[in-house]
Amino acid sequence: MVLKLRDRQRVAIAIAITFSFFVCELIVAFKTQSLALMADAFHYLTDLLGLVVTLTAIFISERPDSPQDLSFGWQRARLLGAFFNGAFLLALGVSILLQSIERFISVREVEDVKLVLIMGSIGLVLNIISVVLLHGKHTLNTLNTPKRDLGMVGAMLHVVGDALNNVAVITAGAIIWFTSSPMRFYADPAVSMAISVIIFLSALSLVKKSGRILLQSAPRGVNLADVKHDIEKIPGIESVHELHVWQLDQLKAIASAHVTVSDSNIDTFMEKAKTIGECLHAYGIHSTTLQPEIMCTPLGPGGGNGRQLPCQVMCGKGKCEELMCCSTTSIVQEY
């Protein structure tokens, strides 16, 4: 039955669980003066914000309509949510690390360790439930699947990070409870520091993956030089310039290019365009915009053969030169 729930329902239930435990853990953390428990409680708060962002992104991405100024619609909403989730986690990791360093300098005694252990154990059980709820049978291989929805991966990282935090809290509580060394209270800030490192590393990967797509990078494994070389091997195509390949979201890749051809017949260009599409299909690119340019060789100063100039369709002669991708500056550099 869990696997039949929609993403929005899974995240909504996880939000309810997270909020309830956050309130309880925060109260206990203040009572026991446990930094590890306090750190875990504020991690839950960040998780709560992250899950709310994820849920909002899901609602937005599923909207059938979009403002006219969003020509691609809401297709990047989940990616934006994943990026914000990662940013929240990075900030939290740094914050907990600074608190841990402060507690190492001024160590405090943890009160009512038994209560800390109980809260850590309850939190671990709830996080295991949330993990299964969010990802079901895909839990074990979520982080190893490149095409997994980064929005849900962000939610997954929050919950998995919480589970690791709970293990750390239980470990610190057990050390304080079952040992009598005067150094035992350093276990609390030490565990908090470990928590901060775990949070930071998990968030770094999420920010990097979502950030690359938001920056319109080429899909992994796609080398623009190879794509250009393959297209220029097509008969009748003289050159390719202003080739751009970027990711719209995790699944969709888009390409655009200026293609110089030797034949001005539109029918033959459509045949070449079809071949180009088949070539790009092999790279996982299924949406392409091509600008055809006819091969023309201007005469040199002495009437001899000149050189083919790219970008025959230019913008106006005003102050837009620096704003164009294909400018006379790039022509001079290339030729």
mmCIF file of C-alpha atoms in Angstrom:
data_model
loop_
_atom_site.group_PDB
_atom_site.id
_atom_site.type_symbol
_atom_site.label_atom_id
_atom_site.label_comp_id
_atom_site.label_asym_id
_atom_site.label_seq_id
_atom_site.Cartn_x
_atom_site.Cartn_y
_atom_site.Cartn_z
ATOM 1 C CA MET A 1 0.000 0.000 0.000
ATOM 2 C CA VAL A 2 2.903 2.342 0.780
ATOM 3 C CA LEU A 3 4.272 2.011 -2.725
ATOM 4 C CA LYS A 4 0.955 3.172 -4.223
ATOM 5 C CA LEU A 5 1.134 6.559 -2.511
ATOM 6 C CA ARG A 6 1.935 9.546 -4.692
ATOM 7 C CA ASP A 7 5.072 11.589 -4.037
ATOM 8 C CA ARG A 8 3.087 14.447 -2.529
ATOM 9 C CA GLN A 9 1.376 12.074 -0.096
ATOM 10 C CA ARG A 10 4.660 10.469 0.958
ATOM 11 C CA VAL A 11 6.262 13.835 1.627
ATOM 12 C CA ALA A 12 3.192 15.159 3.484
ATOM 13 C CA ILE A 13 3.230 12.192 5.891
ATOM 14 C CA ALA A 14 6.988 12.608 6.386
ATOM 15 C CA ILE A 15 6.379 16.283 7.247
ATOM 16 C CA ALA A 16 3.854 15.318 9.936
ATOM 17 C CA ILE A 17 6.265 12.794 11.469
ATOM 18 C CA THR A 18 9.200 15.219 11.360
ATOM 19 C CA PHE A 19 7.302 18.126 12.910
ATOM 20 C CA SER A 20 5.940 16.035 15.772
ATOM 21 C CA PHE A 21 9.321 14.617 16.721
ATOM 22 C CA PHE A 22 11.099 17.969 16.299
ATOM 23 C CA VAL A 23 8.910 19.574 18.977
ATOM 24 C CA CYS A 24 9.437 16.670 21.397
ATOM 25 C CA GLU A 25 13.191 16.447 20.812
ATOM 26 C CA LEU A 26 13.701 20.202 21.205
ATOM 27 C CA ILE A 27 12.003 20.167 24.604
ATOM 28 C CA VAL A 28 14.117 17.233 25.788
ATOM 29 C CA ALA A 29 17.319 18.809 24.420
ATOM 30 C CA PHE A 30 16.783 21.975 26.475
ATOM 31 C CA LYS A 31 16.018 19.905 29.552
ATOM 32 C CA THR A 32 19.070 17.632 29.300
ATOM 33 C CA GLN A 33 21.522 20.254 27.937
ATOM 34 C CA SER A 34 22.670 17.753 25.280
ATOM 35 C CA LEU A 35 24.322 19.443 22.310
ATOM 36 C CA ALA A 36 24.061 16.257 20.246
ATOM 37 C CA LEU A 37 20.326 16.137 20.876
ATOM 38 C CA MET A 38 20.015 19.874 20.224
ATOM 39 C CA ALA A 39 21.921 19.496 16.964
ATOM 40 C CA ASP A 40 19.674 16.632 15.947
ATOM 41 C CA ALA A 41 16.576 18.673 16.817
ATOM 42 C CA PHE A 42 17.646 21.590 14.627
ATOM 43 C CA HIS A 43 18.536 19.129 11.890
ATOM 44 C CA TYR A 44 14.919 18.037 12.117
ATOM 45 C CA LEU A 45 13.867 21.675 11.736
ATOM 46 C CA THR A 46 15.959 21.973 8.588
ATOM 47 C CA ASP A 47 14.480 18.691 7.388
ATOM 48 C CA LEU A 48 11.034 20.112 7.989
ATOM 49 C CA LEU A 49 11.837 23.170 5.870
ATOM 50 C CA GLY A 50 13.419 20.980 3.212
ATOM 51 C CA LEU A 51 10.415 18.662 3.062
ATOM 52 C CA VAL A 52 8.081 21.653 2.798
ATOM 53 C CA VAL A 53 10.205 22.944 -0.118
ATOM 54 C CA THR A 54 10.053 19.510 -1.741
ATOM 55 C CA LEU A 55 6.272 19.315 -1.320
ATOM 56 C CA THR A 56 5.842 22.837 -2.713
ATOM 57 C CA ALA A 57 8.049 21.992 -5.694
ATOM 58 C CA ILE A 58 5.999 18.863 -6.378
ATOM 59 C CA PHE A 59 2.753 20.844 -6.341
ATOM 60 C CA ILE A 60 4.225 23.498 -8.629
ATOM 61 C CA SER A 61 5.723 20.997 -11.082
ATOM 62 C CA GLU A 62 2.366 19.225 -11.417
ATOM 63 C CA ARG A 63 0.458 22.406 -12.294
ATOM 64 C CA PRO A 64 -0.981 22.205 -15.826
ATOM 65 C CA ASP A 65 -0.581 25.924 -16.471
ATOM 66 C CA SER A 66 2.352 28.284 -16.086
ATOM 67 C CA PRO A 67 2.993 32.039 -16.479
ATOM 68 C CA GLN A 68 3.689 33.216 -20.004
ATOM 69 C CA ASP A 69 7.199 34.324 -19.055
ATOM 70 C CA LEU A 70 8.143 30.726 -18.135
ATOM 71 C CA SER A 71 8.527 29.321 -21.643
ATOM 72 C CA PHE A 72 9.523 25.882 -20.328
ATOM 73 C CA GLY A 73 6.836 25.870 -17.646
ATOM 74 C CA TRP A 74 7.544 24.516 -14.160
ATOM 75 C CA GLN A 75 9.858 21.717 -15.294
ATOM 76 C CA ARG A 76 12.741 22.942 -13.121
ATOM 77 C CA ALA A 77 10.691 23.457 -9.957
ATOM 78 C CA ARG A 78 11.831 20.205 -8.331
ATOM 79 C CA LEU A 79 15.460 20.942 -9.195
ATOM 80 C CA LEU A 80 15.191 24.343 -7.557
ATOM 81 C CA GLY A 81 13.702 22.697 -4.481
ATOM 82 C CA ALA A 82 16.553 20.170 -4.398
ATOM 83 C CA PHE A 83 19.121 22.990 -4.622
ATOM 84 C CA PHE A 84 17.533 24.883 -1.732
ATOM 85 C CA ASN A 85 17.412 21.676 0.302
ATOM 86 C CA GLY A 86 21.134 21.200 -0.236
ATOM 87 C CA ALA A 87 21.830 24.822 0.700
ATOM 88 C CA PHE A 88 19.844 24.403 3.936
ATOM 89 C CA LEU A 89 21.856 21.306 4.816
ATOM 90 C CA LEU A 90 25.199 22.987 4.104
ATOM 91 C CA ALA A 91 24.326 25.910 6.370
ATOM 92 C CA LEU A 92 23.168 23.537 9.092
ATOM 93 C CA GLY A 93 26.369 21.493 8.899
ATOM 94 C CA VAL A 94 28.532 24.592 9.377
ATOM 95 C CA SER A 95 26.349 25.814 12.261
ATOM 96 C CA ILE A 96 26.550 22.521 14.164
ATOM 97 C CA LEU A 97 30.315 22.336 13.577
ATOM 98 C CA LEU A 98 30.823 25.764 15.160
ATOM 99 C CA GLN A 99 28.664 24.796 18.154
ATOM 100 C CA SER A 100 30.662 21.590 18.567
ATOM 101 C CA ILE A 101 33.953 23.495 18.642
ATOM 102 C CA GLU A 102 32.532 25.848 21.253
ATOM 103 C CA ARG A 103 31.371 22.917 23.398
ATOM 104 C CA PHE A 104 34.841 21.328 23.189
ATOM 105 C CA ILE A 105 36.284 24.518 24.663
ATOM 106 C CA SER A 106 33.603 24.794 27.335
ATOM 107 C CA VAL A 107 32.354 21.265 28.044
ATOM 108 C CA ARG A 108 29.008 20.839 29.810
ATOM 109 C CA GLU A 109 27.572 17.945 31.744
ATOM 110 C CA VAL A 110 24.667 16.193 30.053
ATOM 111 C CA GLU A 111 21.698 15.689 32.377
ATOM 112 C CA ASP A 112 19.259 12.762 32.324
ATOM 113 C CA VAL A 113 21.215 10.666 29.815
ATOM 114 C CA LYS A 114 18.522 7.986 29.886
ATOM 115 C CA LEU A 115 16.052 10.445 28.356
ATOM 116 C CA VAL A 116 18.585 11.281 25.625
ATOM 117 C CA LEU A 117 18.891 7.593 24.745
ATOM 118 C CA ILE A 118 15.111 7.210 24.614
ATOM 119 C CA MET A 119 14.682 10.185 22.284
ATOM 120 C CA GLY A 120 17.495 8.997 20.038
ATOM 121 C CA SER A 121 15.946 5.538 19.763
ATOM 122 C CA ILE A 122 12.470 6.880 19.016
ATOM 123 C CA GLY A 123 13.901 9.212 16.386
ATOM 124 C CA LEU A 124 15.779 6.354 14.727
ATOM 125 C CA VAL A 125 12.600 4.270 14.446
ATOM 126 C CA LEU A 126 10.612 7.199 13.015
ATOM 127 C CA ASN A 127 13.325 7.946 10.461
ATOM 128 C CA ILE A 128 13.416 4.338 9.303
ATOM 129 C CA ILE A 129 9.647 4.553 8.803
ATOM 130 C CA SER A 130 10.065 7.812 6.849
ATOM 131 C CA VAL A 131 12.785 6.309 4.636
ATOM 132 C CA VAL A 132 10.574 3.358 3.719
ATOM 133 C CA LEU A 133 7.634 5.705 3.218
ATOM 134 C CA LEU A 134 9.489 8.063 0.889
ATOM 135 C CA HIS A 135 11.256 5.518 -1.278
ATOM 136 C CA GLY A 136 9.848 2.062 -0.630
ATOM 137 C CA LYS A 137 11.685 -0.697 -2.459
ATOM 138 C CA HIS A 138 14.007 1.869 -4.100
ATOM 139 C CA THR A 139 15.518 2.892 -0.739
ATOM 140 C CA LEU A 140 18.731 0.910 -1.052
ATOM 141 C CA ASN A 141 19.701 2.094 -4.531
ATOM 142 C CA THR A 142 18.311 5.637 -4.554
ATOM 143 C CA LEU A 143 21.635 7.395 -4.206
ATOM 144 C CA ASN A 144 23.220 5.188 -6.873
ATOM 145 C CA THR A 145 20.618 5.907 -9.562
ATOM 146 C CA PRO A 146 21.663 8.947 -11.682
ATOM 147 C CA LYS A 147 18.152 9.471 -13.084
ATOM 148 C CA ARG A 148 16.438 9.470 -9.669
ATOM 149 C CA ASP A 149 14.366 12.600 -9.016
ATOM 150 C CA LEU A 150 16.760 14.952 -7.202
ATOM 151 C CA GLY A 151 13.853 16.519 -5.336
ATOM 152 C CA MET A 152 13.029 13.169 -3.730
ATOM 153 C CA VAL A 153 16.738 12.456 -3.294
ATOM 154 C CA GLY A 154 16.940 15.695 -1.308
ATOM 155 C CA ALA A 155 14.126 14.523 0.947
ATOM 156 C CA MET A 156 15.836 11.136 1.214
ATOM 157 C CA LEU A 157 19.148 12.713 2.255
ATOM 158 C CA HIS A 158 17.411 14.699 4.975
ATOM 159 C CA VAL A 159 15.830 11.596 6.458
ATOM 160 C CA VAL A 160 18.924 9.388 6.113
ATOM 161 C CA GLY A 161 20.988 12.150 7.712
ATOM 162 C CA ASP A 162 18.519 12.235 10.594
ATOM 163 C CA ALA A 163 18.797 8.478 11.040
ATOM 164 C CA LEU A 164 22.593 8.743 11.229
ATOM 165 C CA ASN A 165 22.204 11.596 13.690
ATOM 166 C CA ASN A 166 20.019 9.412 15.873
ATOM 167 C CA VAL A 167 22.645 6.673 15.851
ATOM 168 C CA ALA A 168 25.230 9.273 16.869
ATOM 169 C CA VAL A 169 23.008 10.577 19.684
ATOM 170 C CA ILE A 170 22.478 7.039 20.976
ATOM 171 C CA THR A 171 26.229 6.417 20.843
ATOM 172 C CA ALA A 172 27.036 9.592 22.794
ATOM 173 C CA GLY A 173 24.360 8.805 25.381
ATOM 174 C CA ALA A 174 25.639 5.268 25.830
ATOM 175 C CA ILE A 175 29.239 6.463 26.317
ATOM 176 C CA ILE A 176 28.184 9.003 28.941
ATOM 177 C CA TRP A 177 25.896 6.549 30.742
ATOM 178 C CA PHE A 178 28.103 3.452 30.806
ATOM 179 C CA THR A 179 31.520 5.041 31.428
ATOM 180 C CA SER A 180 32.845 6.891 34.446
ATOM 181 C CA SER A 181 35.771 8.737 32.876
ATOM 182 C CA PRO A 182 35.765 12.519 33.394
ATOM 183 C CA MET A 183 36.335 12.784 29.626
ATOM 184 C CA ARG A 184 33.036 11.072 28.827
ATOM 185 C CA PHE A 185 31.168 14.358 28.354
ATOM 186 C CA TYR A 186 33.384 15.154 25.358
ATOM 187 C CA ALA A 187 31.476 12.414 23.546
ATOM 188 C CA ASP A 188 28.550 14.820 23.126
ATOM 189 C CA PRO A 189 30.385 17.533 21.105
ATOM 190 C CA ALA A 190 32.430 14.861 19.303
ATOM 191 C CA VAL A 191 29.262 13.201 18.062
ATOM 192 C CA SER A 192 27.850 16.606 17.103
ATOM 193 C CA MET A 193 30.954 17.276 15.031
ATOM 194 C CA ALA A 194 30.553 13.911 13.282
ATOM 195 C CA ILE A 195 26.930 14.816 12.575
ATOM 196 C CA SER A 196 27.989 18.112 10.990
ATOM 197 C CA VAL A 197 30.459 16.336 8.677
ATOM 198 C CA ILE A 198 27.814 13.800 7.605
ATOM 199 C CA ILE A 199 25.317 16.585 6.881
ATOM 200 C CA PHE A 200 27.856 18.642 4.943
ATOM 201 C CA LEU A 201 29.054 15.781 2.743
ATOM 202 C CA SER A 202 25.541 14.594 1.923
ATOM 203 C CA ALA A 203 24.440 18.126 1.011
ATOM 204 C CA LEU A 204 27.501 18.846 -1.109
ATOM 205 C CA SER A 205 26.651 16.128 -3.626
ATOM 206 C CA LEU A 206 23.033 17.286 -3.892
ATOM 207 C CA VAL A 207 23.991 20.941 -4.417
ATOM 208 C CA LYS A 208 26.585 19.971 -7.018
ATOM 209 C CA LYS A 209 24.211 17.785 -9.062
ATOM 210 C CA SER A 210 21.247 20.167 -8.988
ATOM 211 C CA GLY A 211 23.503 23.210 -9.450
ATOM 212 C CA ARG A 212 25.083 21.774 -12.603
ATOM 213 C CA ILE A 213 21.678 21.373 -14.204
ATOM 214 C CA LEU A 214 20.494 24.807 -13.101
ATOM 215 C CA LEU A 215 23.654 26.258 -14.668
ATOM 216 C CA GLN A 216 22.637 24.560 -17.937
ATOM 217 C CA SER A 217 25.660 22.292 -18.137
ATOM 218 C CA ALA A 218 25.919 19.574 -20.770
ATOM 219 C CA PRO A 219 24.735 16.107 -19.674
ATOM 220 C CA ARG A 220 27.401 13.868 -18.196
ATOM 221 C CA GLY A 221 29.241 11.927 -20.866
ATOM 222 C CA VAL A 222 28.450 14.437 -23.633
ATOM 223 C CA ASN A 223 31.571 16.082 -25.062
ATOM 224 C CA LEU A 224 30.752 19.071 -27.261
ATOM 225 C CA ALA A 225 33.868 18.565 -29.377
ATOM 226 C CA ASP A 226 32.759 15.004 -30.154
ATOM 227 C CA VAL A 227 29.233 16.152 -31.008
ATOM 228 C CA LYS A 228 30.587 18.857 -33.328
ATOM 229 C CA HIS A 229 32.946 16.384 -34.995
ATOM 230 C CA ASP A 230 30.165 13.854 -35.619
ATOM 231 C CA ILE A 231 27.815 16.446 -37.117
ATOM 232 C CA GLU A 232 30.487 17.817 -39.430
ATOM 233 C CA LYS A 233 31.049 14.286 -40.759
ATOM 234 C CA ILE A 234 27.545 14.353 -42.286
ATOM 235 C CA PRO A 235 27.774 14.845 -46.092
ATOM 236 C CA GLY A 236 26.849 18.363 -47.206
ATOM 237 C CA ILE A 237 27.594 20.002 -43.848
ATOM 238 C CA GLU A 238 30.578 22.320 -44.059
ATOM 239 C CA SER A 239 30.839 23.453 -40.439
ATOM 240 C CA VAL A 240 29.032 23.750 -37.131
ATOM 241 C CA HIS A 241 29.385 26.676 -34.751
ATOM 242 C CA GLU A 242 27.529 28.127 -31.764
ATOM 243 C CA LEU A 243 26.799 24.574 -30.624
ATOM 244 C CA HIS A 244 25.118 24.525 -27.220
ATOM 245 C CA VAL A 245 23.914 21.504 -25.278
ATOM 246 C CA TRP A 246 22.274 21.824 -21.871
ATOM 247 C CA GLN A 247 19.949 20.010 -19.491
ATOM 248 C CA LEU A 248 16.447 21.330 -18.933
ATOM 249 C CA ASP A 249 15.912 18.907 -16.059
ATOM 250 C CA GLN A 250 17.266 15.522 -15.043
ATOM 251 C CA LEU A 251 15.827 13.738 -18.072
ATOM 252 C CA LYS A 252 15.552 16.282 -20.889
ATOM 253 C CA ALA A 253 18.565 17.581 -22.824
ATOM 254 C CA ILE A 254 18.351 20.346 -25.437
ATOM 255 C CA ALA A 255 20.729 21.380 -28.209
ATOM 256 C CA SER A 256 21.018 24.323 -30.579
ATOM 257 C CA ALA A 257 23.527 24.967 -33.370
ATOM 258 C CA HIS A 258 24.330 27.053 -36.427
ATOM 259 C CA VAL A 259 24.887 24.676 -39.342
ATOM 260 C CA THR A 260 26.660 25.814 -42.513
ATOM 261 C CA VAL A 261 25.640 23.800 -45.593
ATOM 262 C CA SER A 262 26.839 23.871 -49.197
ATOM 263 C CA ASP A 263 23.386 23.317 -50.739
ATOM 264 C CA SER A 264 20.751 26.032 -50.450
ATOM 265 C CA ASN A 265 17.850 23.640 -51.168
ATOM 266 C CA ILE A 266 15.526 23.513 -48.174
ATOM 267 C CA ASP A 267 14.531 19.920 -48.903
ATOM 268 C CA THR A 268 18.097 18.678 -48.728
ATOM 269 C CA PHE A 269 18.620 20.616 -45.482
ATOM 270 C CA MET A 270 15.629 18.880 -43.925
ATOM 271 C CA GLU A 271 17.259 15.555 -44.783
ATOM 272 C CA LYS A 272 20.468 16.715 -43.135
ATOM 273 C CA ALA A 273 18.502 17.947 -40.122
ATOM 274 C CA LYS A 274 16.977 14.499 -39.755
ATOM 275 C CA THR A 275 20.439 12.935 -39.828
ATOM 276 C CA ILE A 276 21.644 15.460 -37.241
ATOM 277 C CA GLY A 277 18.692 14.528 -35.057
ATOM 278 C CA GLU A 278 19.641 10.849 -35.290
ATOM 279 C CA CYS A 279 23.224 11.737 -34.387
ATOM 280 C CA LEU A 280 22.133 13.739 -31.326
ATOM 281 C CA HIS A 281 19.692 10.978 -30.375
ATOM 282 C CA ALA A 282 22.706 8.735 -29.752
ATOM 283 C CA TYR A 283 23.901 11.295 -27.191
ATOM 284 C CA GLY A 284 20.529 11.322 -25.410
ATOM 285 C CA ILE A 285 19.507 14.673 -26.912
ATOM 286 C CA HIS A 286 15.977 14.640 -28.328
ATOM 287 C CA SER A 287 15.112 18.332 -28.712
ATOM 288 C CA THR A 288 17.165 20.380 -31.166
ATOM 289 C CA THR A 289 17.005 23.837 -32.752
ATOM 290 C CA LEU A 290 19.092 24.290 -35.913
ATOM 291 C CA GLN A 291 19.883 27.536 -37.734
ATOM 292 C CA PRO A 292 20.889 26.794 -41.354
ATOM 293 C CA GLU A 293 23.490 29.003 -43.016
ATOM 294 C CA ILE A 294 24.390 28.796 -46.709
ATOM 295 C CA MET A 295 28.027 28.320 -47.627
ATOM 296 C CA CYS A 296 29.318 31.544 -49.156
ATOM 297 C CA THR A 297 32.969 32.425 -49.725
ATOM 298 C CA PRO A 298 33.567 36.185 -49.946
ATOM 299 C CA LEU A 299 36.286 37.449 -52.263
ATOM 300 C CA GLY A 300 39.524 38.555 -50.741
ATOM 301 C CA PRO A 301 41.113 41.995 -51.344
ATOM 302 C CA GLY A 302 42.808 40.770 -54.499
ATOM 303 C CA GLY A 303 39.754 38.998 -55.851
ATOM 304 C CA GLY A 304 40.959 35.602 -54.678
ATOM 305 C CA ASN A 305 39.229 33.151 -52.400
ATOM 306 C CA GLY A 306 38.440 34.449 -48.969
ATOM 307 C CA ARG A 307 37.355 32.569 -45.877
ATOM 308 C CA GLN A 308 33.912 31.417 -44.837
ATOM 309 C CA LEU A 309 32.532 33.664 -42.112
ATOM 310 C CA PRO A 310 30.235 32.110 -39.502
ATOM 311 C CA CYS A 311 26.981 33.531 -38.198
ATOM 312 C CA GLN A 312 25.446 35.010 -41.326
ATOM 313 C CA VAL A 313 22.266 35.921 -39.448
ATOM 314 C CA MET A 314 23.472 38.649 -37.112
ATOM 315 C CA CYS A 315 21.631 41.000 -34.786
ATOM 316 C CA GLY A 316 21.450 44.747 -35.437
ATOM 317 C CA LYS A 317 24.452 47.056 -35.599
ATOM 318 C CA GLY A 318 23.643 48.779 -32.338
ATOM 319 C CA LYS A 319 25.139 48.169 -28.906
ATOM 320 C CA CYS A 320 23.971 44.549 -28.823
ATOM 321 C CA GLU A 321 27.319 43.139 -30.012
ATOM 322 C CA GLU A 322 28.474 42.062 -26.556
ATOM 323 C CA LEU A 323 25.121 40.452 -25.800
ATOM 324 C CA MET A 324 25.169 38.075 -28.768
ATOM 325 C CA CYS A 325 26.532 34.531 -28.584
ATOM 326 C CA CYS A 326 27.758 34.742 -32.170
ATOM 327 C CA SER A 327 29.608 38.043 -32.468
ATOM 328 C CA THR A 328 32.283 39.524 -34.695
ATOM 329 C CA THR A 329 34.657 39.211 -31.764
ATOM 330 C CA SER A 330 34.274 35.438 -31.771
ATOM 331 C CA ILE A 331 34.675 35.478 -35.572
ATOM 332 C CA VAL A 332 37.984 37.287 -35.315
ATOM 333 C CA GLN A 333 39.208 34.909 -32.631
ATOM 334 C CA GLU A 334 38.183 31.843 -34.625
ATOM 335 C CA TYR A 335 39.577 33.016 -37.933
#
